[in-house]
Every structure is written in structure tokens, then in C-alpha cells.
Tab-separated table of C-alpha atoms in Angstrom:
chain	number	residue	atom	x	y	z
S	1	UNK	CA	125.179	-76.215	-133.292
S	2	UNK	CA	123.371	-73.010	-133.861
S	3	UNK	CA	120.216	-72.242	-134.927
S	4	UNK	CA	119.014	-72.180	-138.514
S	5	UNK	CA	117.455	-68.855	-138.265
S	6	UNK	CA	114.057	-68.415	-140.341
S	7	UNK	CA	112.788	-65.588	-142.270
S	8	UNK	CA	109.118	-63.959	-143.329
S	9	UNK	CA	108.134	-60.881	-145.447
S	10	UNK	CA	108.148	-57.480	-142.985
S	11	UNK	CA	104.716	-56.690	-145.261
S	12	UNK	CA	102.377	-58.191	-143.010
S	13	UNK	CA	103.271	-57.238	-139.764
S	14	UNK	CA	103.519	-53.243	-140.799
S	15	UNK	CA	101.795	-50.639	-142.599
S	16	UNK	CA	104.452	-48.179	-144.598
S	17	UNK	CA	103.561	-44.762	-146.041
S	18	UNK	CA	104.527	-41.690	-147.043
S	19	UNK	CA	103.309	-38.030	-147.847
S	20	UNK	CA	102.417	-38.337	-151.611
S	21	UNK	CA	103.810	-35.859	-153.519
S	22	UNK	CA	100.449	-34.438	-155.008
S	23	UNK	CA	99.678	-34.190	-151.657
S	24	UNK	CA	102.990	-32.153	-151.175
S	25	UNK	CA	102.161	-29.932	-153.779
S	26	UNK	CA	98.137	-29.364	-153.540
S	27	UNK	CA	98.250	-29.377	-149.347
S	28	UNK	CA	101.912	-28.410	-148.021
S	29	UNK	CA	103.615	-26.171	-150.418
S	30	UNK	CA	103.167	-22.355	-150.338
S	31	UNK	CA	101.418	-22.746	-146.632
S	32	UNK	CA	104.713	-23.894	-144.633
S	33	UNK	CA	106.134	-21.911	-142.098
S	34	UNK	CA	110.197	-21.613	-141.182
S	35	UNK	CA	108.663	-20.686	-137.767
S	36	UNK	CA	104.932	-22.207	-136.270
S	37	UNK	CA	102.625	-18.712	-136.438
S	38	UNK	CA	100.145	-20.234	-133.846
S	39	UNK	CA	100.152	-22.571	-130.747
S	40	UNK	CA	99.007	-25.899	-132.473
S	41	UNK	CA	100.942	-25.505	-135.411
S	42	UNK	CA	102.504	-28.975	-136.287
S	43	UNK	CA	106.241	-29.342	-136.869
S	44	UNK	CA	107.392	-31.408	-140.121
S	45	UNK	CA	109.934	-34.610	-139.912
S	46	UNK	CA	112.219	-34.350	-143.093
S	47	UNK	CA	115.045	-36.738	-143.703
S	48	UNK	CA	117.868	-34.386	-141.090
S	49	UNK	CA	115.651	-35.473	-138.252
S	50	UNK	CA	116.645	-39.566	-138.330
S	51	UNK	CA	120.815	-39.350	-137.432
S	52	UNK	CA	122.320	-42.061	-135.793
S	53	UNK	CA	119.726	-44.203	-135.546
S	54	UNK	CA	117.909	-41.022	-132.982
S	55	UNK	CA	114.811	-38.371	-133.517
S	56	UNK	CA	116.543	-35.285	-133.936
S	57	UNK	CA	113.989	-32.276	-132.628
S	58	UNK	CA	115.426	-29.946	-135.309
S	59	UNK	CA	113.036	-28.712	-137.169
S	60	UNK	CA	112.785	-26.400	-140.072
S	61	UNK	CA	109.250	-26.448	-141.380
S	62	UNK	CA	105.906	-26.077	-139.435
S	63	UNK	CA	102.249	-26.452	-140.875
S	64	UNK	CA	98.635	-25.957	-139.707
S	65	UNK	CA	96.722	-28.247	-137.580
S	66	UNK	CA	94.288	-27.731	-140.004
S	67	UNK	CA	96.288	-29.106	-143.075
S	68	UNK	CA	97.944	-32.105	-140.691
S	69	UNK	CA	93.982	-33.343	-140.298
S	70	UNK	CA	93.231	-33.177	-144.023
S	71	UNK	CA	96.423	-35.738	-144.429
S	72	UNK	CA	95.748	-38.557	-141.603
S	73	UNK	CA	97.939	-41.249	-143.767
S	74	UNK	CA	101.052	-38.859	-143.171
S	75	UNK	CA	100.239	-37.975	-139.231
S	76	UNK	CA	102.712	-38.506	-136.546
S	77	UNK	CA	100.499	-39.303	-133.348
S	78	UNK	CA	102.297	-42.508	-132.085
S	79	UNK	CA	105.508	-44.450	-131.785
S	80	UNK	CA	106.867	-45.744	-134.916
S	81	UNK	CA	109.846	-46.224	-137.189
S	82	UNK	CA	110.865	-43.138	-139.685
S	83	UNK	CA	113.323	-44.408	-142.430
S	84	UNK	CA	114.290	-41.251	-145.152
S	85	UNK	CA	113.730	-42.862	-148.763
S	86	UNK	CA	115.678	-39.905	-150.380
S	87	UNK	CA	117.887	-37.219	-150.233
S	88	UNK	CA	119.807	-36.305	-146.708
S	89	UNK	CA	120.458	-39.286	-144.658
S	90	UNK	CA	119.360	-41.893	-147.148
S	91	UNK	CA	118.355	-45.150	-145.089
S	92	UNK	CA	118.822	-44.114	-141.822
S	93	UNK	CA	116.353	-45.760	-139.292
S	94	UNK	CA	115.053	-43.844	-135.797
S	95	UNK	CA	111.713	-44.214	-133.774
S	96	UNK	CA	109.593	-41.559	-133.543
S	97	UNK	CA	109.033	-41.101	-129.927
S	98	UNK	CA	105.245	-39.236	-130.049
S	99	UNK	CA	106.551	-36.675	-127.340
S	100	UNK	CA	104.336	-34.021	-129.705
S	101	UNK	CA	102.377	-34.297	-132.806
S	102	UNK	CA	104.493	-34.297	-136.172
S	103	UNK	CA	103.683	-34.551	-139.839
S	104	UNK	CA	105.748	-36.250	-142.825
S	105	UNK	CA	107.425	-34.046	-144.790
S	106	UNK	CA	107.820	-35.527	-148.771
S	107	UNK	CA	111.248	-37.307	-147.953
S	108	UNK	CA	110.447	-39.733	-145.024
S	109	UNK	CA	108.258	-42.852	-144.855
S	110	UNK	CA	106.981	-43.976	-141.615
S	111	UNK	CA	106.322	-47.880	-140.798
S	112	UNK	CA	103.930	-48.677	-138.262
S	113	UNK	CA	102.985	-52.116	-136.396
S	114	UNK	CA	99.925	-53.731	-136.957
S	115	UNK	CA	101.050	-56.996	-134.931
S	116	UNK	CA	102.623	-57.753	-131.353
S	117	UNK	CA	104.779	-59.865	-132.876
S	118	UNK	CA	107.418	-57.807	-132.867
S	119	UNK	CA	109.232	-55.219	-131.018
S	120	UNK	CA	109.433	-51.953	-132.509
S	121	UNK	CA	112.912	-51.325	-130.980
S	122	UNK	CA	114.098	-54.523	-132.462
S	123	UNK	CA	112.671	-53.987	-135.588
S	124	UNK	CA	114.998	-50.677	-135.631
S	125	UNK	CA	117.771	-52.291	-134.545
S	126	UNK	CA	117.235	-54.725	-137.381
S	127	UNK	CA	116.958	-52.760	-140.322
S	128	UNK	CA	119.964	-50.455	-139.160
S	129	UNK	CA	122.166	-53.846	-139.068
S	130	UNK	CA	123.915	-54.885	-142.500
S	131	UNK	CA	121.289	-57.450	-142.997
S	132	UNK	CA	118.286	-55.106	-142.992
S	133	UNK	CA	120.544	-52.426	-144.826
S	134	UNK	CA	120.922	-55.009	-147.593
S	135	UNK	CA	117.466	-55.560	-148.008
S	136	UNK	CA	116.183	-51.917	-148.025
S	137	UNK	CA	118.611	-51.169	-150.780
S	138	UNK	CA	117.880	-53.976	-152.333
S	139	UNK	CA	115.806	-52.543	-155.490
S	140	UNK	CA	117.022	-48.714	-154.570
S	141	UNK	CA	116.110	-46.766	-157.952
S	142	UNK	CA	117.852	-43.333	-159.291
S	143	UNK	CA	121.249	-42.271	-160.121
S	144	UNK	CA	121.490	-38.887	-159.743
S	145	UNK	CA	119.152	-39.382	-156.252
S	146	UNK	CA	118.705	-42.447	-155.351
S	147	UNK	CA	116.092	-43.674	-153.469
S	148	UNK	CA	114.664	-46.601	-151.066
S	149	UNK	CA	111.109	-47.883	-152.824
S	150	UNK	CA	107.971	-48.524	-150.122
S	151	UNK	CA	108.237	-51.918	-151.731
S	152	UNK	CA	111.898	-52.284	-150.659
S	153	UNK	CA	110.819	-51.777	-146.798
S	154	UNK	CA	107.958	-54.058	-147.260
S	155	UNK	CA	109.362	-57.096	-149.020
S	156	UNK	CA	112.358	-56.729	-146.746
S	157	UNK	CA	112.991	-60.152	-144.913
S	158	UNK	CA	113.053	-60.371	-140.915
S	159	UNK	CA	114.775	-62.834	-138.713
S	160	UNK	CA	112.121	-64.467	-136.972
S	161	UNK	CA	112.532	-64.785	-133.211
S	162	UNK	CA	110.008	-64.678	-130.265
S	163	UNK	CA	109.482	-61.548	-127.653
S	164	UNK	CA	111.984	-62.464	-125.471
S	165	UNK	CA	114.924	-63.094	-127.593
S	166	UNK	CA	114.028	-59.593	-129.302
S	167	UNK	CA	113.435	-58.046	-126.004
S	168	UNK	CA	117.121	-59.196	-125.378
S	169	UNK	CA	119.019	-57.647	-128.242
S	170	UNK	CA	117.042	-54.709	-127.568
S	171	UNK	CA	118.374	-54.530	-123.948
S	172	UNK	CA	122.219	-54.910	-125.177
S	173	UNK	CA	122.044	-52.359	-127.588
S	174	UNK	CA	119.462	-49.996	-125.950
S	175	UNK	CA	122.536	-49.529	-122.992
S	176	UNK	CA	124.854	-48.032	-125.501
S	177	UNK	CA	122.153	-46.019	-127.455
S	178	UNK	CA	120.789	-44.843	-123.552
S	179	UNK	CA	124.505	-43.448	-122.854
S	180	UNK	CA	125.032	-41.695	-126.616
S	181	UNK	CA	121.705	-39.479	-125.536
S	182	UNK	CA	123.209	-38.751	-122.334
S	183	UNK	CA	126.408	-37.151	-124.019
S	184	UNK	CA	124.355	-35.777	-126.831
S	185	UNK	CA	121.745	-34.003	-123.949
S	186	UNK	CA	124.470	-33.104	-121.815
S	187	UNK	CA	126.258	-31.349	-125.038
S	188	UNK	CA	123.028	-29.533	-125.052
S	189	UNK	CA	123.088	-28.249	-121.742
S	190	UNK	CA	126.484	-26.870	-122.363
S	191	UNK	CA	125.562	-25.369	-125.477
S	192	UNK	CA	123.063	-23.414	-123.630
S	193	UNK	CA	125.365	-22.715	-121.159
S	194	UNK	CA	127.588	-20.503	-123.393
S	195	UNK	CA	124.547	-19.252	-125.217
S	196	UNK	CA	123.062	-17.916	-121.848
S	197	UNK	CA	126.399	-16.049	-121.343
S	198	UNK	CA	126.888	-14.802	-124.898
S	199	UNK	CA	123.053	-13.637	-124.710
S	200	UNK	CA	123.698	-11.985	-121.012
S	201	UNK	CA	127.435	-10.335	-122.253
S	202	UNK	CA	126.920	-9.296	-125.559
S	203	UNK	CA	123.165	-8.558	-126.315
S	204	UNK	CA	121.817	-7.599	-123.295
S	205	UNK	CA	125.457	-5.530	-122.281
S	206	UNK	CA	125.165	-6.975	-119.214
S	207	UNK	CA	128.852	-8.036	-118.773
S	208	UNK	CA	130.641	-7.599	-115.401
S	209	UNK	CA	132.347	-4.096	-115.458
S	210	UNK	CA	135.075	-3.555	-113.129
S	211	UNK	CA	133.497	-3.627	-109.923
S	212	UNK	CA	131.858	-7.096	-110.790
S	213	UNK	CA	128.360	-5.603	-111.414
S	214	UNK	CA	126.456	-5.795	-114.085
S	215	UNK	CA	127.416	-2.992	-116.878
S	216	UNK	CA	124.589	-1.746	-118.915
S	217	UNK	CA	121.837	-2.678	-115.727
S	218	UNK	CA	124.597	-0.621	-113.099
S	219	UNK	CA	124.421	2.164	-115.764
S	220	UNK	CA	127.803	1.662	-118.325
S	221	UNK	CA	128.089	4.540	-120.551
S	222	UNK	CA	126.395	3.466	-123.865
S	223	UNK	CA	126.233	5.226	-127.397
S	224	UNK	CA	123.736	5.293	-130.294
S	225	UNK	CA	124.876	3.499	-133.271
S	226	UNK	CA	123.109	4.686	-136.234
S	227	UNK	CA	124.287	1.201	-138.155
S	228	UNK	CA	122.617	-1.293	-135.745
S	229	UNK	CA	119.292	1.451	-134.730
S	230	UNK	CA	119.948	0.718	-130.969
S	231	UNK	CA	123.296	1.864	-128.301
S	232	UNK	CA	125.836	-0.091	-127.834
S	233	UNK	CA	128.912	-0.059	-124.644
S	234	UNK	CA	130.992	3.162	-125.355
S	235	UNK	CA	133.989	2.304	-127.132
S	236	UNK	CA	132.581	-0.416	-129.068
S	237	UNK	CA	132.776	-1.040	-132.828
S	238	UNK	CA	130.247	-2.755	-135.904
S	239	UNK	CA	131.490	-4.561	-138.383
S	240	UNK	CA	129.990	-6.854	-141.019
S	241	UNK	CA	130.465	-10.501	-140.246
S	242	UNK	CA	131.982	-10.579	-143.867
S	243	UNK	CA	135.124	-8.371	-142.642
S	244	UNK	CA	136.288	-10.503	-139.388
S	245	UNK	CA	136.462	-13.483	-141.396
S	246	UNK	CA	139.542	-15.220	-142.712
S	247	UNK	CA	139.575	-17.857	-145.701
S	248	UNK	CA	139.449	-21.322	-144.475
S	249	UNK	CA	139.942	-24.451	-147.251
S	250	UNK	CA	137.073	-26.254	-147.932
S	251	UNK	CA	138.037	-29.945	-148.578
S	252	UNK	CA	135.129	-32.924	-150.004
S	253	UNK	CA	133.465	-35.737	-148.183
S	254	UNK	CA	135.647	-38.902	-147.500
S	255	UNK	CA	133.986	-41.945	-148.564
S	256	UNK	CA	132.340	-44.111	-146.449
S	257	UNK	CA	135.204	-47.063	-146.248
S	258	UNK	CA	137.518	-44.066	-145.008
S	259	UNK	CA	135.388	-43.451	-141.944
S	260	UNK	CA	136.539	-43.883	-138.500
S	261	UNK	CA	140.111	-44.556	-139.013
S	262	UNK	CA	141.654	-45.001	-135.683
S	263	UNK	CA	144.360	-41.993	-135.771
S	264	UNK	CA	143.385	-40.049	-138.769
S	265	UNK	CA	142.262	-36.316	-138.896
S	266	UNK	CA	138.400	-35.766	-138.444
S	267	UNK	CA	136.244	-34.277	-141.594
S	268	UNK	CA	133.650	-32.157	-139.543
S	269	UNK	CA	130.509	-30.924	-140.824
S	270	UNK	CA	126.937	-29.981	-139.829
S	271	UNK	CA	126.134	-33.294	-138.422
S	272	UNK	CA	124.816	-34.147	-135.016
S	273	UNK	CA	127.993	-35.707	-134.017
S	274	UNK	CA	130.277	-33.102	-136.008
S	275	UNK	CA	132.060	-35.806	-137.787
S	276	UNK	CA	131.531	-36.773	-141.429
S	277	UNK	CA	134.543	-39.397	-140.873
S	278	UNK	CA	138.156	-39.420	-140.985
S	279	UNK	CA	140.878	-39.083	-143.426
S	280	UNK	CA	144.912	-39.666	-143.542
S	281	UNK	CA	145.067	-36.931	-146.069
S	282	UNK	CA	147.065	-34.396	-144.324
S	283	UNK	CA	146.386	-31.929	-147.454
S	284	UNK	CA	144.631	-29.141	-146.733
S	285	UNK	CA	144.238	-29.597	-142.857
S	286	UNK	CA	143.264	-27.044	-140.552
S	287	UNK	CA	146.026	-26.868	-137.489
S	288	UNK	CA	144.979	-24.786	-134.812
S	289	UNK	CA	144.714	-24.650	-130.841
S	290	UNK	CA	141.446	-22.730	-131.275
S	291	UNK	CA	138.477	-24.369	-132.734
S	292	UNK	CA	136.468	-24.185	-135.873
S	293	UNK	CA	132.970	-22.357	-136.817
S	294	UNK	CA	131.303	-25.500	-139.203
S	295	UNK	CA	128.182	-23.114	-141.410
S	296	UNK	CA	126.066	-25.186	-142.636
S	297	UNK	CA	125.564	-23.271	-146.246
S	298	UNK	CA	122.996	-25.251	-147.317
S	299	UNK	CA	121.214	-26.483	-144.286
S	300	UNK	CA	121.800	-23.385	-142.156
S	301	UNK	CA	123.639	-25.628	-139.170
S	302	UNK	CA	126.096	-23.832	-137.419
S	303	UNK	CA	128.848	-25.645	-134.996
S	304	UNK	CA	131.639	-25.139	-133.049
S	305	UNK	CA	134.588	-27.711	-133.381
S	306	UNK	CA	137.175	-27.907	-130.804
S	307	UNK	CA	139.992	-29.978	-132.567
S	308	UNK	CA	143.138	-29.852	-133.243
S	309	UNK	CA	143.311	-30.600	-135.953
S	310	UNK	CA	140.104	-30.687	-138.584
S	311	UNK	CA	139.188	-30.783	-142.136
S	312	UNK	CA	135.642	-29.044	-143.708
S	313	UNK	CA	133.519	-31.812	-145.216
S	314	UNK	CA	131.833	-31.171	-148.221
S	315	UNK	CA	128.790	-28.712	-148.297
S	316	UNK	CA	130.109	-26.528	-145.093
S	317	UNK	CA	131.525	-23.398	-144.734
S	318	UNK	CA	134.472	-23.457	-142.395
S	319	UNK	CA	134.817	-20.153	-140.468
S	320	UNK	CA	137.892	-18.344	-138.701
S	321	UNK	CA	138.116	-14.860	-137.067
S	322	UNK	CA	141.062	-12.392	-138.386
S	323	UNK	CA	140.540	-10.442	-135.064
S	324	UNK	CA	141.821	-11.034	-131.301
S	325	UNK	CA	138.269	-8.884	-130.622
S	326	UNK	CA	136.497	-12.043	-131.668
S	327	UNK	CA	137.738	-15.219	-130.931
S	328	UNK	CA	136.619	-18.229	-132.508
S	329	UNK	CA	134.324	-18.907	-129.799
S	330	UNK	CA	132.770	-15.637	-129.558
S	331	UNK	CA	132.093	-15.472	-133.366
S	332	UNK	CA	130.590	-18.836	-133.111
S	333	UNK	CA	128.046	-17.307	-131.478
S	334	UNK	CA	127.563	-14.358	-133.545
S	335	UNK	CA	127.231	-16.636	-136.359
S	336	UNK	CA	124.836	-18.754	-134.735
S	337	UNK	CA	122.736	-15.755	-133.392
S	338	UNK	CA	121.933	-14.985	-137.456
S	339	UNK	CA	118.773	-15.703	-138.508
S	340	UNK	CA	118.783	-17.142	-141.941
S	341	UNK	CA	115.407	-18.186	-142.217
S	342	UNK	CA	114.080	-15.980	-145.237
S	343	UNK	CA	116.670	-16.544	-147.297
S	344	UNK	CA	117.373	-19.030	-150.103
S	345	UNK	CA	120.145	-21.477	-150.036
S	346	UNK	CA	122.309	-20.171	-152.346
S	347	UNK	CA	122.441	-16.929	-150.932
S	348	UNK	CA	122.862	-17.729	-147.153
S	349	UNK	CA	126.673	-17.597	-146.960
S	350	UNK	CA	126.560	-14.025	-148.541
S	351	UNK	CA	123.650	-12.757	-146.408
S	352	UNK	CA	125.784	-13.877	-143.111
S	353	UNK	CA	128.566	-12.083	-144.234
S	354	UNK	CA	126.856	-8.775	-144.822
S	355	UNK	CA	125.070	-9.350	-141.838
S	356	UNK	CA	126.326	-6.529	-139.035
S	357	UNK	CA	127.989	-7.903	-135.480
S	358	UNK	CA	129.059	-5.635	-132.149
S	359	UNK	CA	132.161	-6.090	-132.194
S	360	UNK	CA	133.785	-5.309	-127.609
S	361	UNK	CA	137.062	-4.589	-126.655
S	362	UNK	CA	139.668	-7.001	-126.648
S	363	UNK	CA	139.753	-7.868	-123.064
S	364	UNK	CA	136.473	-8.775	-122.404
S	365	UNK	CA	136.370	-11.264	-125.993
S	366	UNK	CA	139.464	-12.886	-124.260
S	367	UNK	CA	137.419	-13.458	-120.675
S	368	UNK	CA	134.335	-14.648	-122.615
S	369	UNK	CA	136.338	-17.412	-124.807
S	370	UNK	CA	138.474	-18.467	-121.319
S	371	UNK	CA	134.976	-19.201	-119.643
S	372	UNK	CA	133.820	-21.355	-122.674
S	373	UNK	CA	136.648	-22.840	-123.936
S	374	UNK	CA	136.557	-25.602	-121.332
S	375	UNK	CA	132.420	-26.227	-122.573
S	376	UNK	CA	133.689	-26.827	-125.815
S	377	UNK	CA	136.779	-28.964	-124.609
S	378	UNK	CA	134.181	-30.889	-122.866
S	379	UNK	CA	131.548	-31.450	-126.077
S	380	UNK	CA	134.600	-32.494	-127.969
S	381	UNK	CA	135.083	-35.004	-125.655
S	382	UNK	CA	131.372	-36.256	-125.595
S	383	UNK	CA	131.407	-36.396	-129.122
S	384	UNK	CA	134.185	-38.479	-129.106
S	385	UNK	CA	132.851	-40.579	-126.558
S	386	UNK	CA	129.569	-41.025	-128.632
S	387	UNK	CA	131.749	-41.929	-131.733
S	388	UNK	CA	133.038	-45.264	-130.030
S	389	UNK	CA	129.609	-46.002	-128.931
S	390	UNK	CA	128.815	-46.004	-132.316
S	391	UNK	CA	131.494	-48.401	-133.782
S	392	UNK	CA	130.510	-50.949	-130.920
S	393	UNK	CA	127.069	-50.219	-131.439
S	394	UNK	CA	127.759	-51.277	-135.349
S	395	UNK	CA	129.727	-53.917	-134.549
S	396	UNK	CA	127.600	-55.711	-132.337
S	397	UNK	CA	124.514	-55.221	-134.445
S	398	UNK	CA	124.915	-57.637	-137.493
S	399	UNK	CA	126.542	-60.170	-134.795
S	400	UNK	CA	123.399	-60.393	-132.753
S	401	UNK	CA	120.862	-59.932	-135.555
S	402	UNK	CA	122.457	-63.335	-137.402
S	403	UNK	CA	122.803	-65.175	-134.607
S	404	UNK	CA	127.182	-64.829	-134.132
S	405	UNK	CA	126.846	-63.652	-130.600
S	406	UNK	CA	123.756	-64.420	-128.351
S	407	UNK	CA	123.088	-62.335	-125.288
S	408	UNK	CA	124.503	-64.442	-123.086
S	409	UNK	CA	128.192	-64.068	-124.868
S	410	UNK	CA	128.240	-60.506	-124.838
């Protein structure tokens, strides 16, 4: 027979809070920063930064150290669990691993132990299962943007169990969430991989020329370009982004119950695993051996798909080359190489496209996308990889938490 499993209130085992929003408005807004504009600057955690059930080090705003100190209720300086009460990624639970300072932004509310009881990492794992789900949605409020009360997270019922049944779960599930950041840090390295090349080849002109060497450094004829302020390899052109850009559909979001169809066409967008889920809708479906340039329009994401076959999820931009002079891959980079920082949402997507590019000759945009096509072909099938983690990682989660499977059976 198994065991009746017992519950208690979360409330007194954890302090919850957030970064008021009068505290928003009087300390935070008008002093952030896109960019930190001295050393101890402190980077903000919004909502985009819990994915997955991971800390995501993506960060878009930065304050003073000085205005972090005159908030300590809202200070990052130790391990703890971040869950976003509204707006992007809605309920999502992640630790926050104190490998640097952060600060709150107005979205996020952190929950910190005040007893040993229990194991942070299990208490993730728990309210990421169904059962913990349940109960932080249990008195969500809004329509138009919902949102997960402080009350919700503290009234929210936990499975009791002792340290070293916790400690247990935690070591089942930590395996498959200790492989997923492998292939997520390993897509990093390759994404800096081709970035290093791209940077080498087409900013610094340093591309071989025909004896192998170095072009612009083995002295490659160069030209003054009176468009860009700066030379550029003789022979090359300019062009705005805008004009070496052909129309791609944009489709909408598939609901959640449509997600990770086994066989069905991924919906890719400016998440960190590229896929918003999956849909049998073959209308409007990208086909292509190439890949696909994901914009993030309102987020400013950019990514490089390597499918197939694909479909834009709602809110992205999906972008193709008209030229052979810049493949897909090469204008990935381009596009990614924008900086979009001091410009409002709704006018990103036009400011990239009036945004000037080099554009080389057609043999050396061929040799670039050979080198990196295989880096992509290998992310894609990371990402992949890290999507089946995830549907065993969600499958065995509710199983362990209400007692279905033990340790021992799995």
C-alpha cells in the first residue's frame, strides 16, 4: 500500500517578495541602462530570464549599485527560487544560482528559505510539477494579463517528505536537467564559434585571400565607402538589410495541447530552445534545405533555425535572403551583429531593415556558410536532444512528486 502523502502551507518555511511597483517607478525607471555604464552596475532578472525551469544570463536592463542598496527586499545576493507572476513566461520556476549580484525587475518574485526543512531544488522541482502548477494558479487574477498573486505562492500546499526522500527526486531529475545545460552550453560554444569567424571574415576583412593569408592584415586592396565612413575589400557592395530580404509568412502560436507532437512541423521562435511547439498544419510552412533567421521584433532575439521544415510563431519576424551573396547563415549574422538597443519596440523591425550591411562576393559567402552549416546542423540537433529531455523531465515530475513512481522504480 502506498503512502498517504501529507500536506502543509509553503508560507512558513519561505519568505516571497517582489519589487513594488512604487518602487519601480520612484527608484528604477528613467535610471536603467540597456548596457551597465560602470563596473558594479547590477544586472536586472525580468520574467525572459526563468525558461525551462533554468537562469537564463540574458539580460536587458542594468542599474546602479547605488539604487540595488536602497531596495534590499528586491536584492539577488543568494540562491533562491525566481517564479515570473506576469507577463513573459508566466509561472515558470528556476533557481537563481548567485554566480553575480542581480536585482528584481517589476515582473518576478523571488522565494527564499527560512527553514532546512526543505530542499530548494526540490522545492523547484515541485512547483514546476502539475501539482504545484495547480496551486500557483490557483487564485491567478486578470484577463487581459493574468497574473500569479504572492498569496498564491504562499498558501500553495507542499508534499511533506524528509531530506532524504527530497534529496532523491532531486538526484533523478537533476541528471536530465545536468545534460539539457550541457547541450544548451555546448550550443553556446558553437554559436561563438561562427561568431568568431563572421567577426574575423567580415568585420575585421581578415578572410583568407588566395594564398591562404590573411586579406586585409597581408594588405588586400580596400576602398573608401562614403555610405558605411570606413573601406571596405575592393569589389565589395552596401546594401540596406531591408533590400536582401525576402517575405517570409508569419503564422500564430499553437496552443499549448498542440505542443510536442511526435512528427509534426516545429513553430520556432525567440525561445531558448527555438521551439514554441509543434503543429500538423501544413499551411503556411516554410520548406527549405537552408535554415531560418527567427527576429525577435519585440524582444530583440535573433536565431538561426536549421530545419527543414519550420513555421514562425507568433511575435517573430522570420527572415530569408533574396541573394546567393548572403546566405541564410551569413545574414544571420548580420542581423544579429545590429544593435537595437535605443530603439522602441515597435520600430525595431524597420530600423534593422534600414540598417546598412557589407555585402562580399559570392564565393567567399558560399565558403563562410559551408564552414557553419555543420555548427548549425549540430545545435539543431542539441536542441532536439534537449526537447526529449524535457518531455521525460515532465513526465517524470508529477509521478515522483505524488508518490506514482519512487526512486527506486525509476
Amino acid at each position: 500500500m502506498s503512502k498517504r502523502l501529507q500536506y502543509e502551507k509553503l508560507d512558513p518555511y519561505v519568505f516571497v517578495t517582489k519589487l513594488a511597483g512604487f518602487e519601480h517607478t520612484k527608484h528604477i525607471q528613467g535610471v536603467a541602462t540597456h548596457q551597465p555604464e560602470t563596473d558594479t552596475d547590477i544586472p536586472m532578472v525580468q520574467g525572459k530570464n526563468i525558461r525551462n525551469g533554468f537562469f537564463v544570463q540574458d539580460h536587458e536592463w542594468f542599474i546602479s549599485r547605488a539604487v540595488s542598496d536602497s531596495l534590499p527586499r528586491s536584492v539577488l545576493d543568494k540562491p533562491c527560487i525566481l517564479i515570473p507572476y506576469v507577463g513573459s513566461n508566466l509561472g515558470e520556476v528556476g533557481i537563481f544560482p548567485n554566480d553575480y549580484r542581480c536585482h528584481l525587475a517589476s515582473n518576478i518574485a523571488k522565494v527564499e528559505l527560512i527553514s532546512e526543512k526543505y530542499i530548494l531544488e526540490y522545492l523547484k522541482y515541485y512547483l514546476q510539477s502539475d501539482i504545484g502548477q495547480g496551486y500557483l494558479f490557483q487564485s491567478k487574477q486578470g484577463s487581459a494579463q493574468p497574473n500569479i498573486t504572492m498569496e498564491s505562492i504562499r498558501n500553495t500546499l507542499i508534499i511533506e517528505r524528509n531530506q532524504s526522500e527530497q534529496q532523491k527526486i532531486c538526484d533523478v531529475l537533476s541528471v536530465i536537467d545536468k545534460k539539457y545545460l550541457l547541450n544548451e552550453n555546448l550550443c553556446s560554444e558553437l554559436e561563438s564559434m561562427a561568431k568568431t569567424l563572421y567577426d574575423y571574415w567580415f568585420t575585421q576583412f581578415d578572410f583568407p585571400n588566395e594564398e591562404g593569408k590573411p586579406y586585409r592584415t597581408s594588405g588586400g586592396a580596400m576602398e573608401w565607402n562614403e555610405q558605411l565612413k570606413r573601406e571596405i575589400p575592393k569589389g565589395w557592395d552596401v546594401s540596406t538589410i531591408g533590400n536582401i530580404l525576402t517575405k517570409a509568412p508569419n503564422t500564430t502560436r499553437i496552443p499549448t495541447g498542440e505542443y510536442l507532437k511526435t512528427g509534426c512541423v516545429p513553430v520556432i521562435d525567440q525561445s531558448g530552445d527555438y521551439i514554441a511547439g509543434y503543429t500538423n498544419d501544413k499551411n503556411a510552412v516554410l520548406a527549405s534545405d537552408a535554415g531560418y533567421i527567427v527576429f525577435g521584433d519585440h524582444t530583440r532575439i535573433v536565431k538561426y533555425i536549421r530545419f527543414p521544415f519550420a513555421r514562425g510563431a507568433d511575435g517573430t519576424q522570420v527572415l530569408k535572403s533574396n541573394t546567393p551573396c548572403v546566405p541564410d547563415e551569413l545574414l544571420y549574422q548580420i542581423v544579429k551583429n545590429v544593435d537595437l538597443s535605443n530603439y522602441g519596440y515597435a520600430r525595431h523591425f524597420k530600423f534593422l531593415k534600414d540598417t546598412l550591411a557589407v555585402i562580399p562576393n559570392e564565393t567567399l559567402a558560399k565558403k563562410y556558410a559551408q564552414i557553419v552549416t555543420p555548427i548549425h546542423d549540430k545545435q539543431v540537433q542539441l536542441t532536439f536532444e534537449n526537447v526529449e529531455l524535457t518531455k521525460l523531465r515532465d513526465w517524470l515530475l508529477p509521478m515522483l512528486m505524488n508518490g506514482q513512481a519512487t526512486v527506486n522504480e525509476v
